[in-house]
Tab-separated table of C-alpha atoms in Angstrom:
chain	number	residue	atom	x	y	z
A	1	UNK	CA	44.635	47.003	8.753
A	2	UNK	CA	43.377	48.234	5.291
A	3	UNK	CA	43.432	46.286	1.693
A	4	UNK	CA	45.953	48.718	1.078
A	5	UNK	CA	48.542	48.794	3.677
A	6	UNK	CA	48.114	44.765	2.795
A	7	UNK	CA	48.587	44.598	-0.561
A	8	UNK	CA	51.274	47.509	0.050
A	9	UNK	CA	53.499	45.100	2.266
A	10	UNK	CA	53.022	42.462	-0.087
A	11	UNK	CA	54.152	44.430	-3.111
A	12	UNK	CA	57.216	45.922	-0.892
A	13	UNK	CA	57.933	42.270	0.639
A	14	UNK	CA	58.034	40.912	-3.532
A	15	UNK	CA	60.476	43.374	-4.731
A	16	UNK	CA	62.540	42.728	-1.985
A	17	UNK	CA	62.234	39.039	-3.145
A	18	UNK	CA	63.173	39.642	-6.497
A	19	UNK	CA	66.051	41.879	-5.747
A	20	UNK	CA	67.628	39.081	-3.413
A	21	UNK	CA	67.717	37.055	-6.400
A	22	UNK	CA	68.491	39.534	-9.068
A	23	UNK	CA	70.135	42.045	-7.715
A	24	UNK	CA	69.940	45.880	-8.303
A	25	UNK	CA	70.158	46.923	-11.821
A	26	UNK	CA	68.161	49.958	-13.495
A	27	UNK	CA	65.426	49.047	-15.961
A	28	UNK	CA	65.723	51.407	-18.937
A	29	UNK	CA	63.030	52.871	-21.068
A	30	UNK	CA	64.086	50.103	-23.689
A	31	UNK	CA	64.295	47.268	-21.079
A	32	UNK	CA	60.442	48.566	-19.938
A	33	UNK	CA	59.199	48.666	-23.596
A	34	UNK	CA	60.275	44.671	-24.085
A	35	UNK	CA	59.152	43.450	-20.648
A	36	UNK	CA	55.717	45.219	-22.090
A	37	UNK	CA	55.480	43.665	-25.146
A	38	UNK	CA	56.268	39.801	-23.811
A	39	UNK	CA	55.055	40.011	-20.166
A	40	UNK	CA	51.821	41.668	-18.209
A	41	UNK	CA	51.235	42.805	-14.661
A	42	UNK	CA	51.069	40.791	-12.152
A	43	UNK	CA	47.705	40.460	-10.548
A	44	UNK	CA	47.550	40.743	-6.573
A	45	UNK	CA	46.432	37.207	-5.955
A	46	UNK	CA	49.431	36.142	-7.861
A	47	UNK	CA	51.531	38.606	-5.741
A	48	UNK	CA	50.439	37.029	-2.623
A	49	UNK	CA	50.765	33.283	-4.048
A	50	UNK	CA	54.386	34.427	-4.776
A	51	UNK	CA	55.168	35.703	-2.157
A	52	UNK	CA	54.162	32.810	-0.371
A	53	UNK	CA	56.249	30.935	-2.437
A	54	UNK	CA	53.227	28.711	-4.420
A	55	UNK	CA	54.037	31.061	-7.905
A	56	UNK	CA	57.395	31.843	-9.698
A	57	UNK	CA	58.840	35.390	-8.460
A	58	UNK	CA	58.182	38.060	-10.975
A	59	UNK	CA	59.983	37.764	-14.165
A	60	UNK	CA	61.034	42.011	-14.336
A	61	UNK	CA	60.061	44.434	-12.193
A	62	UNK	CA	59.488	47.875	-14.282
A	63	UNK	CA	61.100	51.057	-13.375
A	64	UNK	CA	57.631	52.329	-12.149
A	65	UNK	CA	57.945	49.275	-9.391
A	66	UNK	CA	55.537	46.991	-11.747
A	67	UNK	CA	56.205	43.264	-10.780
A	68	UNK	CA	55.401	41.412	-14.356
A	69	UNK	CA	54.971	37.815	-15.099
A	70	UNK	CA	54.527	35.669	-18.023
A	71	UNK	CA	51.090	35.521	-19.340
A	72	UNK	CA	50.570	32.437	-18.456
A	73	UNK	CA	51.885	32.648	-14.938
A	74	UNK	CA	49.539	30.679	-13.549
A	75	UNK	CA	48.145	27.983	-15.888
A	76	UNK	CA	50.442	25.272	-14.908
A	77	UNK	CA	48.378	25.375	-11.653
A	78	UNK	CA	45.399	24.844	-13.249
A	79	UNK	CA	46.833	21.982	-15.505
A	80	UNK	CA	48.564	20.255	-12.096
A	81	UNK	CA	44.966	20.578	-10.541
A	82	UNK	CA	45.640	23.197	-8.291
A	83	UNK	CA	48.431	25.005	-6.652
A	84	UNK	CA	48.749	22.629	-4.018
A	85	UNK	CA	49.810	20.454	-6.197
A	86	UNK	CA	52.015	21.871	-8.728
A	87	UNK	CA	55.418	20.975	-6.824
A	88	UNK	CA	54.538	17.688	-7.129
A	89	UNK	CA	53.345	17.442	-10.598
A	90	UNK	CA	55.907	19.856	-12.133
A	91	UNK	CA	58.963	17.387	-10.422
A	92	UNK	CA	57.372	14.461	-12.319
A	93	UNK	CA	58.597	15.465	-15.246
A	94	UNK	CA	61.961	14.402	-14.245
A	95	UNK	CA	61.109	11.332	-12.425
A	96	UNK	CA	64.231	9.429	-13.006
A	97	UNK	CA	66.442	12.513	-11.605
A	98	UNK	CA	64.749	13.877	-9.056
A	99	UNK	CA	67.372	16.405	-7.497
A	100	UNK	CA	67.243	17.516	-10.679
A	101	UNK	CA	63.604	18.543	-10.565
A	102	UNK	CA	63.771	20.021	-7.518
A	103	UNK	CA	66.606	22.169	-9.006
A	104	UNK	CA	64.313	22.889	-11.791
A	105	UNK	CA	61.700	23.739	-9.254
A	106	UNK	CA	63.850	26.133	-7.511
A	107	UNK	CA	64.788	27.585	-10.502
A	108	UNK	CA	60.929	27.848	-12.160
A	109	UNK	CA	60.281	29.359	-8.784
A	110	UNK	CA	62.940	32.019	-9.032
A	111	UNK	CA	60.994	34.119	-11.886
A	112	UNK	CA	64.516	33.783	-13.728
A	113	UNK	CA	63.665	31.357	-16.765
A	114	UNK	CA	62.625	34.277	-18.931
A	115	UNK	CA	64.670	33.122	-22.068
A	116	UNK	CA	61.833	31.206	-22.978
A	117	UNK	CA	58.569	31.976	-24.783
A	118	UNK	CA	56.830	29.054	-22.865
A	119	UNK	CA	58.247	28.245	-19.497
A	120	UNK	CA	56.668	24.549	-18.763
A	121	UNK	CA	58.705	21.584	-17.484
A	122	UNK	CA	58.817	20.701	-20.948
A	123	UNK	CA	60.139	23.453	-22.846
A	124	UNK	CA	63.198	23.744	-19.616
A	125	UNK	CA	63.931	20.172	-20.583
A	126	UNK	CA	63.856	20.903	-24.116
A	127	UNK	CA	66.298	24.052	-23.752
A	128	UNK	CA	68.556	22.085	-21.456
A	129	UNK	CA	68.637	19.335	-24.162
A	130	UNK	CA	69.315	22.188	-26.908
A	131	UNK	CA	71.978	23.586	-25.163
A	132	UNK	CA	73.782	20.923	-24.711
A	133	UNK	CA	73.741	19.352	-28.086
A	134	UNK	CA	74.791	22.989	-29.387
A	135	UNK	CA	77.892	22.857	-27.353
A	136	UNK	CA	79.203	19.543	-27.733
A	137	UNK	CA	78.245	20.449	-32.022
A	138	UNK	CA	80.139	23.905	-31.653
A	139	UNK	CA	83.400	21.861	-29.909
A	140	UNK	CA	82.931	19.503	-32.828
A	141	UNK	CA	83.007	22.377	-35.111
A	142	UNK	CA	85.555	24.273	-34.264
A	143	UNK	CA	87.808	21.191	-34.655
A	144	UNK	CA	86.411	20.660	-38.369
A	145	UNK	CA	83.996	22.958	-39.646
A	146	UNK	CA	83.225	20.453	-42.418
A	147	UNK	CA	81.889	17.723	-39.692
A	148	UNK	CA	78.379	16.224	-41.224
A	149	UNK	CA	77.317	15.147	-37.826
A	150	UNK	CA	78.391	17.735	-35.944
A	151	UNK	CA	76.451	20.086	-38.885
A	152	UNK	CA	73.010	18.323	-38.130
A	153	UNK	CA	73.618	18.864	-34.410
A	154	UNK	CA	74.158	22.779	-34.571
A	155	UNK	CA	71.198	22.378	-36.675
A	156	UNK	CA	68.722	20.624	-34.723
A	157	UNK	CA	69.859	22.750	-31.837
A	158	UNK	CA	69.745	26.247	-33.333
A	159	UNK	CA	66.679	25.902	-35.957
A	160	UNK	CA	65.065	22.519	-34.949
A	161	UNK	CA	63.919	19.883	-37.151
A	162	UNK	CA	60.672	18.599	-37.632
A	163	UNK	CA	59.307	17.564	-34.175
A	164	UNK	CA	62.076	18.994	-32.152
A	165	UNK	CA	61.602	22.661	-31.561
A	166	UNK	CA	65.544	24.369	-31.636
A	167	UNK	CA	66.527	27.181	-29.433
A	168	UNK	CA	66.045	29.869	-32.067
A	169	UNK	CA	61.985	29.057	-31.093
A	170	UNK	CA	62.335	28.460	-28.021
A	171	UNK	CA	64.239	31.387	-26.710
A	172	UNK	CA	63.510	34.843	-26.478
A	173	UNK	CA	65.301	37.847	-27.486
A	174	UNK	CA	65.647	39.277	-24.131
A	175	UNK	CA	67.218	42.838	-23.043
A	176	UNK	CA	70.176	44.492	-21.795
A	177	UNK	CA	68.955	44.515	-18.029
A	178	UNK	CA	68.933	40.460	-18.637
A	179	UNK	CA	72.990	40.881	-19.129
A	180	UNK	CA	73.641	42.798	-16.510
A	181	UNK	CA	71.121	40.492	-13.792
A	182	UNK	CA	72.986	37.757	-15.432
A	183	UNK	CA	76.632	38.404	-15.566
A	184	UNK	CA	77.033	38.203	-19.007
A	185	UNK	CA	75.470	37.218	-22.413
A	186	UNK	CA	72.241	35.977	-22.842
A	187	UNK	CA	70.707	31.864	-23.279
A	188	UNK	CA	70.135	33.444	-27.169
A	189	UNK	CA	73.631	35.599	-27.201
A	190	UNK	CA	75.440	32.279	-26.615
A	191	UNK	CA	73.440	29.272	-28.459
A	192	UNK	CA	71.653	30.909	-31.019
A	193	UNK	CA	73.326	34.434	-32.423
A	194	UNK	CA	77.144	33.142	-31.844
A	195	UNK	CA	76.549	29.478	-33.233
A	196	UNK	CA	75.026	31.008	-36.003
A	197	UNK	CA	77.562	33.971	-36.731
A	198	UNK	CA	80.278	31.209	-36.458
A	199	UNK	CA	78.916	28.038	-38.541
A	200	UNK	CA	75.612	28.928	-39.835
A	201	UNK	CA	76.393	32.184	-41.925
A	202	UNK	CA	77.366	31.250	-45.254
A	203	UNK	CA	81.168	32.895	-46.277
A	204	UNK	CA	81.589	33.141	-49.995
A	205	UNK	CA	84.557	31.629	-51.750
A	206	UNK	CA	87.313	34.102	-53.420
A	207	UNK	CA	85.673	34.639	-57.280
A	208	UNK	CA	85.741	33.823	-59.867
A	209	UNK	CA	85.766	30.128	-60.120
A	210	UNK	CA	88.427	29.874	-63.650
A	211	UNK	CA	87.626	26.190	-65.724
A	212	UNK	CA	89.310	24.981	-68.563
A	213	UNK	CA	86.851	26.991	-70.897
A	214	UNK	CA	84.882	28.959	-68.553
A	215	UNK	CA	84.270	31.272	-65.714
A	216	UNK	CA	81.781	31.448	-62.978
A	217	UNK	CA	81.448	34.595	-61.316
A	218	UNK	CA	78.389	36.669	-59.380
A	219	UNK	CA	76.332	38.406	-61.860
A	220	UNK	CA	77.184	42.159	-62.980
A	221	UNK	CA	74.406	44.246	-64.764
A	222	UNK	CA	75.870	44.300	-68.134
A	223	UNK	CA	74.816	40.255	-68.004
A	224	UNK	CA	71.315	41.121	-68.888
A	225	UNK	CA	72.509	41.548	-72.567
A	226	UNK	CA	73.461	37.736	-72.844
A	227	UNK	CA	69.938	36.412	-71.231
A	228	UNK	CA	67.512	38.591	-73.119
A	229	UNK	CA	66.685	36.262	-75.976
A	230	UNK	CA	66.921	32.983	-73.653
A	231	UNK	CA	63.900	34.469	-71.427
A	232	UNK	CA	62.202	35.896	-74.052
A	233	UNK	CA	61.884	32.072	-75.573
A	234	UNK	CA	58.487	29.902	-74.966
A	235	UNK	CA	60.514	26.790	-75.824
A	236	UNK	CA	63.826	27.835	-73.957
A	237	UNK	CA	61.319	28.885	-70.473
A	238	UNK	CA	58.874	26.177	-70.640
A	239	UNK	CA	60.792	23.211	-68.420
A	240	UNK	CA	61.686	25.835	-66.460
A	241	UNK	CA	59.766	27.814	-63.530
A	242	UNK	CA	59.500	31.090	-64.295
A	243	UNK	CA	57.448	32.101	-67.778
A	244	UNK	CA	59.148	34.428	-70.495
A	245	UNK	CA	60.308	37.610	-70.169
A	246	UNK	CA	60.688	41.221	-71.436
A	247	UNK	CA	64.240	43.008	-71.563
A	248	UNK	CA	63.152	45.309	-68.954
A	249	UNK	CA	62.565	42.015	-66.418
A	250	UNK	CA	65.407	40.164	-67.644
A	251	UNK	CA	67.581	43.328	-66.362
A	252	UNK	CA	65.450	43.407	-62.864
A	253	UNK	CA	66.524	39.646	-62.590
A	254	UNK	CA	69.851	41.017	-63.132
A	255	UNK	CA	69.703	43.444	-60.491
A	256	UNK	CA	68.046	41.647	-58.009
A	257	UNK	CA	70.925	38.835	-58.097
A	258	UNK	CA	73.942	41.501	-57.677
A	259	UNK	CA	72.353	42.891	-54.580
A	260	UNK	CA	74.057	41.255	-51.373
A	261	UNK	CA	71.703	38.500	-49.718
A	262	UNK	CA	72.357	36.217	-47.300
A	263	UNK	CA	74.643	34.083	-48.575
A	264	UNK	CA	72.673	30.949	-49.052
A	265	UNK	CA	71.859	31.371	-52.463
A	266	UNK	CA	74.376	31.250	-54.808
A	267	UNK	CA	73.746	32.459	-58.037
A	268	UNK	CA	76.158	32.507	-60.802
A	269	UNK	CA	76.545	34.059	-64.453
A	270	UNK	CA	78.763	31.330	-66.747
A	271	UNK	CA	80.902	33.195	-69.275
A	272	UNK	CA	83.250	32.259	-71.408
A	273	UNK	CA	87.160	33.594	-70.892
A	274	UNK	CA	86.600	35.927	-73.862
A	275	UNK	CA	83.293	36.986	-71.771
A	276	UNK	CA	80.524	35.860	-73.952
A	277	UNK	CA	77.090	34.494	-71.618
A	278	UNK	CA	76.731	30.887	-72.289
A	279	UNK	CA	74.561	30.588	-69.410
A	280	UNK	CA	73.986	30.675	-65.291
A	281	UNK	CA	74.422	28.553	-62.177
A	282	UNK	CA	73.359	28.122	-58.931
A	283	UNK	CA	73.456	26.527	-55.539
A	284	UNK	CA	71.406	26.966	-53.002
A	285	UNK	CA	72.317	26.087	-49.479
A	286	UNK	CA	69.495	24.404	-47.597
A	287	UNK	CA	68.428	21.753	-44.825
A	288	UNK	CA	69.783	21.160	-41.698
A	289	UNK	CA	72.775	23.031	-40.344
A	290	UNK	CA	73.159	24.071	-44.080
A	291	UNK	CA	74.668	20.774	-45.033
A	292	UNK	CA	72.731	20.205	-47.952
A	293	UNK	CA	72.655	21.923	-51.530
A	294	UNK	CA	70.411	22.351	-54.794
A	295	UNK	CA	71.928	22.736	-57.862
A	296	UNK	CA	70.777	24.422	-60.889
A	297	UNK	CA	71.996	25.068	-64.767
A	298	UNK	CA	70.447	26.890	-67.544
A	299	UNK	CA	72.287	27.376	-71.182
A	300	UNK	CA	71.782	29.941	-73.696
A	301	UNK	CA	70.199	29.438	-76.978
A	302	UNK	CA	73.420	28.496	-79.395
A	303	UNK	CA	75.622	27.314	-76.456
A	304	UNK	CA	74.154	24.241	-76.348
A	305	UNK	CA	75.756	20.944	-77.500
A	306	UNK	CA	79.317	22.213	-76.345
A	307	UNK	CA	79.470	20.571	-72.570
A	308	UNK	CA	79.244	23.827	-70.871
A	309	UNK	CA	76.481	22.572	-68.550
A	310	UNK	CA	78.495	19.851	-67.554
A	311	UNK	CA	81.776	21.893	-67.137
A	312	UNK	CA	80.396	24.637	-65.055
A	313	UNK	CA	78.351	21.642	-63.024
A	314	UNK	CA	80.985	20.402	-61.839
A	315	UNK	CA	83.047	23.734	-60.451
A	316	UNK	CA	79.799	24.078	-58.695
A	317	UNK	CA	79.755	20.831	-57.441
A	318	UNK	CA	82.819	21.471	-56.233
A	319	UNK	CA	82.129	24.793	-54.817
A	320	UNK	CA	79.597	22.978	-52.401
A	321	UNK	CA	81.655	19.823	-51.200
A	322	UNK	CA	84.828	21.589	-50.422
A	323	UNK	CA	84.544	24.796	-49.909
A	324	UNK	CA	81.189	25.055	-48.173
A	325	UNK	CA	81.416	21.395	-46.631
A	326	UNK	CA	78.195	20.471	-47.682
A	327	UNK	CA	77.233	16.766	-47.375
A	328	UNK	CA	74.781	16.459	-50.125
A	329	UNK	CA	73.791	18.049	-53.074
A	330	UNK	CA	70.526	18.139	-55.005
A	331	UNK	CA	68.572	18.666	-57.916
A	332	UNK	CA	64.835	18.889	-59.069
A	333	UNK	CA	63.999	19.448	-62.440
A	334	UNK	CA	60.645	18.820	-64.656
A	335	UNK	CA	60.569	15.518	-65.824
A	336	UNK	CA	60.501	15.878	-69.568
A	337	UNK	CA	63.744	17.666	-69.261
A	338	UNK	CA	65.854	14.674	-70.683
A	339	UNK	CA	68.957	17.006	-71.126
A	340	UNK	CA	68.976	17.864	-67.468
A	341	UNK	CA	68.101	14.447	-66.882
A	342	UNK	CA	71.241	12.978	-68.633
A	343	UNK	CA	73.536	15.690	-66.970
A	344	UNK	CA	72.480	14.891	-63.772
A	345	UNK	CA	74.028	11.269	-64.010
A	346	UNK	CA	76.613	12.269	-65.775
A	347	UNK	CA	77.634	14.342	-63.057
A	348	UNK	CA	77.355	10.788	-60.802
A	349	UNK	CA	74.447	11.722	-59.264
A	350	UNK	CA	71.093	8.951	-58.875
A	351	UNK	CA	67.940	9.765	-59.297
A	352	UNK	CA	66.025	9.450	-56.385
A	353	UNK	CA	62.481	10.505	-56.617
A	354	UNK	CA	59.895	10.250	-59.536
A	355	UNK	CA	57.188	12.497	-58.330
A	356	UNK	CA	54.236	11.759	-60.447
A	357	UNK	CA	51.854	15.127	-61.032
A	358	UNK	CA	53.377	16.787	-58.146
A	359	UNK	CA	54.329	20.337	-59.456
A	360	UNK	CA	51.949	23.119	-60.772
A	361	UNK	CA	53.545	24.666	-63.578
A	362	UNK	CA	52.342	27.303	-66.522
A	363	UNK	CA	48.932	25.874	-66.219
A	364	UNK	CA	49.220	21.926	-65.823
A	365	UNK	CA	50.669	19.829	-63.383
A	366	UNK	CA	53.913	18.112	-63.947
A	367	UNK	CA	56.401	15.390	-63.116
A	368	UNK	CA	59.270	15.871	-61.220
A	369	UNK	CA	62.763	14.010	-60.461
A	370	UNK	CA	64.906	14.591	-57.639
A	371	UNK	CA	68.574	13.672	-58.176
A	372	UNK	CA	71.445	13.441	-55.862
A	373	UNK	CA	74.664	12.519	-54.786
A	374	UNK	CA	76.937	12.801	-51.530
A	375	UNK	CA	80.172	13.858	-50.897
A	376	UNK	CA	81.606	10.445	-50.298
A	377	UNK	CA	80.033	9.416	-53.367
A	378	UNK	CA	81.728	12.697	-55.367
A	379	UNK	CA	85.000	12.171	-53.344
A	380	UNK	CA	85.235	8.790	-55.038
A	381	UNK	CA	84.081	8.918	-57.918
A	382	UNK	CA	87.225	11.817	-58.733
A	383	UNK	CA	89.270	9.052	-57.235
């Protein structure tokens, strides 16, 4: 019998393999071009090792008949010593469950844990883990969509936090085919996209925000006219980050902060209700799950002195504890800015951080304080 008829069996006994467990579903030219980009061809040792059950199954199988496999399709063999021993040092990894592992075995063997970008004992424990902190956080937050904890959950689970890789790494994109092999949507479909749709995509309040004196709205172009002399001011821009500017930047600012973004940063003009520019606001939504803010002010030159600042602080303090839930609320500024300094406890918040010569700024490096306050704190402080 020839190499060829051999390897020709083989390659006819693997795709019937693979279709066993995934069925028949066309690949088309779109599902081809992904399994291309994230996957390679099997080689033909690897097709005999899998079909001799000592390698995971192929991942795809292209429309041409191409089994493919994850780059590294057979480097846990090398790490485990050998394939004769893989089995035994892949079910380690769950040593306290071990039907578990052997699940996980059966499953790694299978060719069907392409949602991730690394498949290792490892990463499947650390998407299992995901998972299921992103569904017990999305039952949380459907029940209160303000929940702190439940916040830092979806958080962890969808973007990670430092140390813990979330699902949004994790996972890949995946195609079409994957749906239909699957029954339905994909590992990224359910725990990444719709989490993040549903908790994680900022929705802005009804504007404007109306104060005693003032409003807060989204910036419209005509707004330029009120910041020109501010930015054009060496004393007005120097505790702040950006350096002075011309009319003709002042109005790209402008237009840059009506276009449509993605919701996490908020950036206000502050007018009076006769419509004169006193000055602008901000909050930025941040950290994890989005459940923490930065606030920032500026005031014209010749609207200071008048509590404006304060006033339109507040709203925006406001803005982020009730209507976008958020659990804590920030702000840096350059430490020689006393004014900022003083609004900042005004507003109840403490100062948390003196950062000594930690920020580059307009040619010298500067102090910095971070203040803050949570939303227990502002709850009780407005009684």
């Amino acid at each position: 019998m020839g190499d060829d008829t051999l390897s020709g069996r083989v390659l006819a006994e693997l795709r019937d393999r693979y279709v066993a467990v995934n069925g028949e579903h066309l690949m088309t030219a779109e599902d081809d071009a992904y399994v291309r980009e994230h996957f390679v061809p099997a080689t033909p040792e690897a097709m005999t090792d899998m079909v001799a059950g000592r390698l995971p199954l192929p991942s795809y199988v292209l429309s041409d008949g191409t089994p493919m496999v994850p780059e590294a399709h057979g480097r846990l063999a090398d790490v485990a010593g050998g394939l004769d021993g893989l089995h035994d040092w892949f079910v380690r990894f769950w040593e306290d469950d071990p039907a578990t592992g052997e699940q996980e075995w059966a499953s790694y063997l299978s060719g069907q844990y392409v949602c991730l970008r690394e498949v290792t004992p490892v990463r499947m424990k650390q998407k299992t883990e995901r998972v299921a902190e992103a569904a017990a956080a999305v039952e949380l937050l459907r029940r209160d969509p303000h929940d702190p904890v439940a916040r830092g959950m979806i958080g962890e689970a969808v973007d990670g936090v430092l140390a813990v890789p979330g699902l949004d790494s994790l996972l890949l994109p995946m195609t079409a085919y994957d749906r239909l092999r699957f029954g339905g949507p994909t590992s990224r479909d359910t725990w990444v996209d719709g989490p993040r749709a549903e908790f994680l995509t900022p929705v802005p309040p009804v504007w404007p925000l109306v104060t005693e004196r003032l409003v807060l709205r989204p910036f419209e172009p005509g707004d330029a006219d009120g910041f020109v002399e501010a930015w054009a001011s060496e004393e007005w821009t120097s505790l702040l980050l950006s350096r002075p500017m011309n009319r003709a930047e002042v109005e790209e600012m402008v237009r840059r902060r009506t276009e449509p973004g993605d919701g996490r940063f908020v950036g206000l003009a502050v007018v009076t209700h006769e419509g004169t520019v006193v000055g602008d606001s901000m909050l930025h939504l941040q950290g994890t799950g989005l459940s923490e803010g930065e606030i920032g002010w500026t005031v014209v030159p010749g609207q200071g002195g008048r509590g404006y600042a304060t006033e339109a602080a507040e709203a925006v303090l406001r803005l982020g504890f009730e209507h976008y839930g958020l659990r804590r609320i920030v702000a840096n500024l350059d430490a020689r800015n006393d004014r900022s300094a003083a609004l900042c406890e005004r507003l109840g918040m403490r100062r948390e951080v003196h950062r000594v010569g930690d920020f580059w700024s307009k040619g010298r490096w500067t102090s910095s304080y971070e203040y803050a306050v949570l939303r227990e704190e502002w709850a009780a402080a407005r009684g």
